[in-house]
Coordinates of C-alpha atoms in Angstrom, one line a residue:
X252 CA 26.4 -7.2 -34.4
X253 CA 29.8 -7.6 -33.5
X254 CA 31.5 -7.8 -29.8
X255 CA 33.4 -5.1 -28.5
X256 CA 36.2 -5.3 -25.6
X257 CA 37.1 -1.8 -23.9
X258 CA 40.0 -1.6 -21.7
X259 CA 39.5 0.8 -18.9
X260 CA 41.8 1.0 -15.6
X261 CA 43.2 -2.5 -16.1
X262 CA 39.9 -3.9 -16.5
X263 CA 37.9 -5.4 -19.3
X264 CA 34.4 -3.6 -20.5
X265 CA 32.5 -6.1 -22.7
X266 CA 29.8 -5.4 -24.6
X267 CA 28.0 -5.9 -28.3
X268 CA 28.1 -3.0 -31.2
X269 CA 25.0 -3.1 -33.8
X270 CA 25.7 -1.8 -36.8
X271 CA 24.0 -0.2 -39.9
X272 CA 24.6 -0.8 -43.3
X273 CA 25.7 2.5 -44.3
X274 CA 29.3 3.8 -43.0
X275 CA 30.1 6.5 -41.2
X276 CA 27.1 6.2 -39.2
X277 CA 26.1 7.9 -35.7
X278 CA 26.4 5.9 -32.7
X279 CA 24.7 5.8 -29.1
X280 CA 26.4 4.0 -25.9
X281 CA 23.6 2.8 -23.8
X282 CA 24.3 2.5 -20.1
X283 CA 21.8 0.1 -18.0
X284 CA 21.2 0.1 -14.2
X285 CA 22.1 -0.7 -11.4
X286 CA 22.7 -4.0 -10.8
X287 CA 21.9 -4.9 -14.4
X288 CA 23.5 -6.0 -17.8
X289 CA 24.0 -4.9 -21.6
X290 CA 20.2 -6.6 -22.1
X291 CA 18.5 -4.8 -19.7
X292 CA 14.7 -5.5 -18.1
X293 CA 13.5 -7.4 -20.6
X294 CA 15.8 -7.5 -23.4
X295 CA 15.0 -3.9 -23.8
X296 CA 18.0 -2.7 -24.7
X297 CA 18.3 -5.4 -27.3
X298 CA 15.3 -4.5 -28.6
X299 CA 16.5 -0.8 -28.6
X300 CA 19.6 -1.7 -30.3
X301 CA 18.3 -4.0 -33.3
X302 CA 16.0 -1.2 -34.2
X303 CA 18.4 1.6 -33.9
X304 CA 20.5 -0.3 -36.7
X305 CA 17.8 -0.5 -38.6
X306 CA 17.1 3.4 -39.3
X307 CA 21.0 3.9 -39.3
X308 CA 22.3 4.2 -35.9
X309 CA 25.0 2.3 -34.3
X310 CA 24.3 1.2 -31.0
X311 CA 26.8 0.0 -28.1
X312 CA 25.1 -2.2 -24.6
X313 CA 28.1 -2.8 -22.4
X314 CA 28.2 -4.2 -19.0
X315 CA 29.4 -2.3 -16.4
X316 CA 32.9 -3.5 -14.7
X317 CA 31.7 -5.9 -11.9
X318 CA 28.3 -6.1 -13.9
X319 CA 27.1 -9.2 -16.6
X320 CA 30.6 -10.1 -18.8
X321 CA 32.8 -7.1 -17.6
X322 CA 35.9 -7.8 -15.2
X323 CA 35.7 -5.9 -12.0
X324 CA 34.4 -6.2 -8.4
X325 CA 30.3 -5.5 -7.9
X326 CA 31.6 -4.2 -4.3
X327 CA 33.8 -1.5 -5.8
X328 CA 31.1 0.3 -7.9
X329 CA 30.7 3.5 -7.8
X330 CA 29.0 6.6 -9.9
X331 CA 32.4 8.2 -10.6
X332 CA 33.7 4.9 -12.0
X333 CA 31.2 4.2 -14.2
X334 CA 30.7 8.0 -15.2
X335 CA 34.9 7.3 -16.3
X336 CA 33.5 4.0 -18.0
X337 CA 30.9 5.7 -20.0
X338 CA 33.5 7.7 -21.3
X339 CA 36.0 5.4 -22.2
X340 CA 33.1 3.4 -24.4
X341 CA 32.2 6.9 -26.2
X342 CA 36.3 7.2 -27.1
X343 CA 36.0 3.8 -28.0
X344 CA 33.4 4.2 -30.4
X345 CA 34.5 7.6 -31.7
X346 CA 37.8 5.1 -33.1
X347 CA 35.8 2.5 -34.6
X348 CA 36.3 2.7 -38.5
X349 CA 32.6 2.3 -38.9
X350 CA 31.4 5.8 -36.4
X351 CA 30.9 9.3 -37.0
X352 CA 33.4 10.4 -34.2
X353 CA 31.2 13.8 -34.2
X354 CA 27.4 12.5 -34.1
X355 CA 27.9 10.3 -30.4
X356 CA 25.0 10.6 -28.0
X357 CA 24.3 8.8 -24.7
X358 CA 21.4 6.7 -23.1
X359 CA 20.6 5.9 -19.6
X360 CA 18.4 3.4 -17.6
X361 CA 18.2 4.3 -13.8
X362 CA 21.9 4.5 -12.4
X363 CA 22.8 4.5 -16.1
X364 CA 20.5 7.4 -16.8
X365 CA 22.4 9.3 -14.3
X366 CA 25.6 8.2 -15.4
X367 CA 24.8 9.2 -18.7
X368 CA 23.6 12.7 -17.9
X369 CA 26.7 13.3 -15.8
X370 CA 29.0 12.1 -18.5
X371 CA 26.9 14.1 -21.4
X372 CA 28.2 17.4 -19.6
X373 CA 32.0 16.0 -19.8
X374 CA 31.9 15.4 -23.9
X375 CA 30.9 16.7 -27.0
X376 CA 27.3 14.5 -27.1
X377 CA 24.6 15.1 -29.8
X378 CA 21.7 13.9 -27.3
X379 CA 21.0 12.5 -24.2
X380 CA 18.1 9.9 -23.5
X381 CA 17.3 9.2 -19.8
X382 CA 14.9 6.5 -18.9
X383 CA 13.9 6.7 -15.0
X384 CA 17.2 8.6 -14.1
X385 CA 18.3 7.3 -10.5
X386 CA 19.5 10.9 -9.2
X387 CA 18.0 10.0 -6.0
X388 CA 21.6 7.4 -5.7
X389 CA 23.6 10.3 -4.9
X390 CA 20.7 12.9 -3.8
X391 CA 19.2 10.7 -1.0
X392 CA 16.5 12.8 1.3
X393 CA 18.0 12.5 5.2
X394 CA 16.1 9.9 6.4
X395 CA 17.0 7.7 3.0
X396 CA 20.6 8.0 4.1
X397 CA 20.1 7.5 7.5
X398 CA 18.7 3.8 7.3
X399 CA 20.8 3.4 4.8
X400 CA 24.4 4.4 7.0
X401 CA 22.9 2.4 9.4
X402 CA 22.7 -0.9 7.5
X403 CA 25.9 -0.3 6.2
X404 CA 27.1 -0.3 10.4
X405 CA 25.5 -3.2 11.3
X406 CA 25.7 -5.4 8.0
X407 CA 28.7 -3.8 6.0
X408 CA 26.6 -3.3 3.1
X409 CA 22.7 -1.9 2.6
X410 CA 20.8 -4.5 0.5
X411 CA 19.2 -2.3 -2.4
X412 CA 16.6 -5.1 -4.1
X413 CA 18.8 -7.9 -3.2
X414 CA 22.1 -6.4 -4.5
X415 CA 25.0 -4.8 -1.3
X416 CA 25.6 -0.9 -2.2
X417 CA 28.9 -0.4 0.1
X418 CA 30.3 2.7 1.6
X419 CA 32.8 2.6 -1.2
X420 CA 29.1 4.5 -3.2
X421 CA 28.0 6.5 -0.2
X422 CA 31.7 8.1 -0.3
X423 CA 31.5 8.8 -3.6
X424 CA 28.2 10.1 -4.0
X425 CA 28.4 12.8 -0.9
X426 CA 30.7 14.4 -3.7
X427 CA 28.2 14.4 -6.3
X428 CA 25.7 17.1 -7.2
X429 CA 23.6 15.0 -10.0
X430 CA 21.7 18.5 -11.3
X431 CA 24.7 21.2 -11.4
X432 CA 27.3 18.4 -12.3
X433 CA 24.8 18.0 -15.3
X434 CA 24.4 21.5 -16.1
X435 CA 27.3 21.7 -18.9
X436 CA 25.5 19.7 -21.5
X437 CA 23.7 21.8 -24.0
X438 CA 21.5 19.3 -26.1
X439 CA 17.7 17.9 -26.5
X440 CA 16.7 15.7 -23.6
X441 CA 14.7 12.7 -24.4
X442 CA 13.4 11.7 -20.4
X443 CA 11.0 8.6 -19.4
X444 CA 9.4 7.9 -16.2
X445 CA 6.5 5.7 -14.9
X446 CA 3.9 8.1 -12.8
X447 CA 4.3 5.3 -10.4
X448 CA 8.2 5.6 -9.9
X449 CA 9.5 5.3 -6.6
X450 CA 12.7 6.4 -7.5
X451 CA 12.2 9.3 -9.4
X452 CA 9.8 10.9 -7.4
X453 CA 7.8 14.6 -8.2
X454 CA 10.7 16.3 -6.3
X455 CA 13.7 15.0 -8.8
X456 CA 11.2 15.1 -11.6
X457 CA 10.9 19.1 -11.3
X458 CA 14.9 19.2 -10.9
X459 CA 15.2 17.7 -14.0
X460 CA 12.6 20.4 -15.6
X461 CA 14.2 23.2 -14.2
X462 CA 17.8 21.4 -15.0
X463 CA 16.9 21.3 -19.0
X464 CA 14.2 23.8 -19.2
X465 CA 12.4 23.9 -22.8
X466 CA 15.4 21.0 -24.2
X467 CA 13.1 18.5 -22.2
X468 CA 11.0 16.5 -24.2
X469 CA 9.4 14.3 -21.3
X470 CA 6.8 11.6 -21.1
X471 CA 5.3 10.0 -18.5
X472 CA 3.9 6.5 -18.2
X473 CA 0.4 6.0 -16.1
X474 CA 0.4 2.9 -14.3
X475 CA 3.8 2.0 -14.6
X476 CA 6.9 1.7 -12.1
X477 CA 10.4 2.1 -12.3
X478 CA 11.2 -0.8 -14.7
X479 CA 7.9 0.8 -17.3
X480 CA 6.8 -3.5 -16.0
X481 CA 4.0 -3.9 -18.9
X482 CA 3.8 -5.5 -22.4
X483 CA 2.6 -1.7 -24.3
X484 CA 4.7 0.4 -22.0
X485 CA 8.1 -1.1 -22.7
X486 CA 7.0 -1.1 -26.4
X487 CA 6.1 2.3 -26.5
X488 CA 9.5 3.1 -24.5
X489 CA 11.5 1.8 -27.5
X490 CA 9.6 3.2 -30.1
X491 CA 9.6 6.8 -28.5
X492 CA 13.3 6.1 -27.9
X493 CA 14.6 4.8 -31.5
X494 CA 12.4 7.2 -33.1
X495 CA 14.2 10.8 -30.9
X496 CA 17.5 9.3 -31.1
X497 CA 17.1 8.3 -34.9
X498 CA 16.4 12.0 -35.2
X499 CA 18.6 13.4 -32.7
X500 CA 21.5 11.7 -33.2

């Protein structure tokens, strides 16, 4: 494991690359959540990671800027901006002396899983892996947006779980169609979700089937939530993860 620094618009991207043995290998960015770091809910991402080395995949957690060890301003995020951030860690690992620069592929939790999908359909990705993709962030049903401009009025920010989205990500998001946006990337689909998901609800969930059609390989979870919040899930996440991108990639 070593630690990796990416400039991006005068800020600093920090995150962690594990590497395989063998040179030359394919890599995967994984892109956490809202709110989140490079560990993700329960280390799963580092769990993700260690095993992906291990079966010959490099894998890169970053934080987000304004997220865990990254410079940047929580206040100024936006999908756009981290879309652009995705992007610069996939140039980034595309020049490191140890990558393929033609076998990349992408990975998502939540607002990373959207991130990633909308940044698989701006570059030249092998596969895409989206755990609990939060397309509802910038696909909000009326009333959703509603409450949500009028906490924004009265509190200058809407408290999502404890953490201020601003209008700074309500701007940018009126601009953003999550499914057509998306539409551009050709490759196999690895997609997640809990059957108890508030988040992506059965509305998305049949966006995303018509969006990828027969590329879709999808599970979903009984009894879990949006953060798959049990011992076998999460380990079952993993494993079904490492194992498609280990063959994907």
């Amino acid at each position: 494991m070593e630690h990796i620094d990416i400039d991006h618009d005068g800020r600093t991207l920090r995150g962690v690359l594990h590497l395989p043995t063998a040179p030359n290998a394919p890599a995967v960015a994984l892109c956490h959540g809202f709110g989140g770091n490079r560990a993700e809910f329960g280390y799963t991402f580092v769990r993700l990671a260690e095993r992906l080395a291990a079966r010959g995949v490099a894998a890169c957690r970053f934080d987000f800027a304004g997220c865990g060890d990254s410079d940047g301003d929580f206040a100024d995020l936006t999908v756009s901006d981290q879309v652009a951030q995705a992007l610069a860690v996939l140039d980034a690992l595309a020049a490191h002396p140890a990558v393929d620069p033609d076998r990349l592929s992408l990975m998502g939790m939540s607002l990373g899983g959207l991130t990633a999908q909308l940044a698989a359909a701006k570059r030249p990705v092998r596969s895409l892996a989206l755990w609990a993709p939060a397309a509802g962030a910038v696909a909000m049903g009326e009333e959703g947006a509603k409450r949500r401009a009028d906490a924004i009025a009265e509190h200058g920010y809407d408290d999502f779980g404890g953490l201020p989205v601003h209008q700074g990500f309500v701007d940018d998001a009126a601009g953003i169609d999550p499914f057509a946006a998306a539409a551009a990337y050709p490759g196999p689909v690895l997609l997640a979700v809990g059957s108890e998901d508030f988040v992506l609800g059965t509305r998305l969930l049949g966006e995303y089937q018509g969006l990828y059609g027969d590329r879709l390989d999808l599970h979903v979870f009984d009894g879990v939530g949006h953060g798959f919040e049990t011992v076998p899930a999460r380990e079952r996440l993993v494993e079904l993860t490492a194992s498609y991108l280990e063959r994907t990639a």
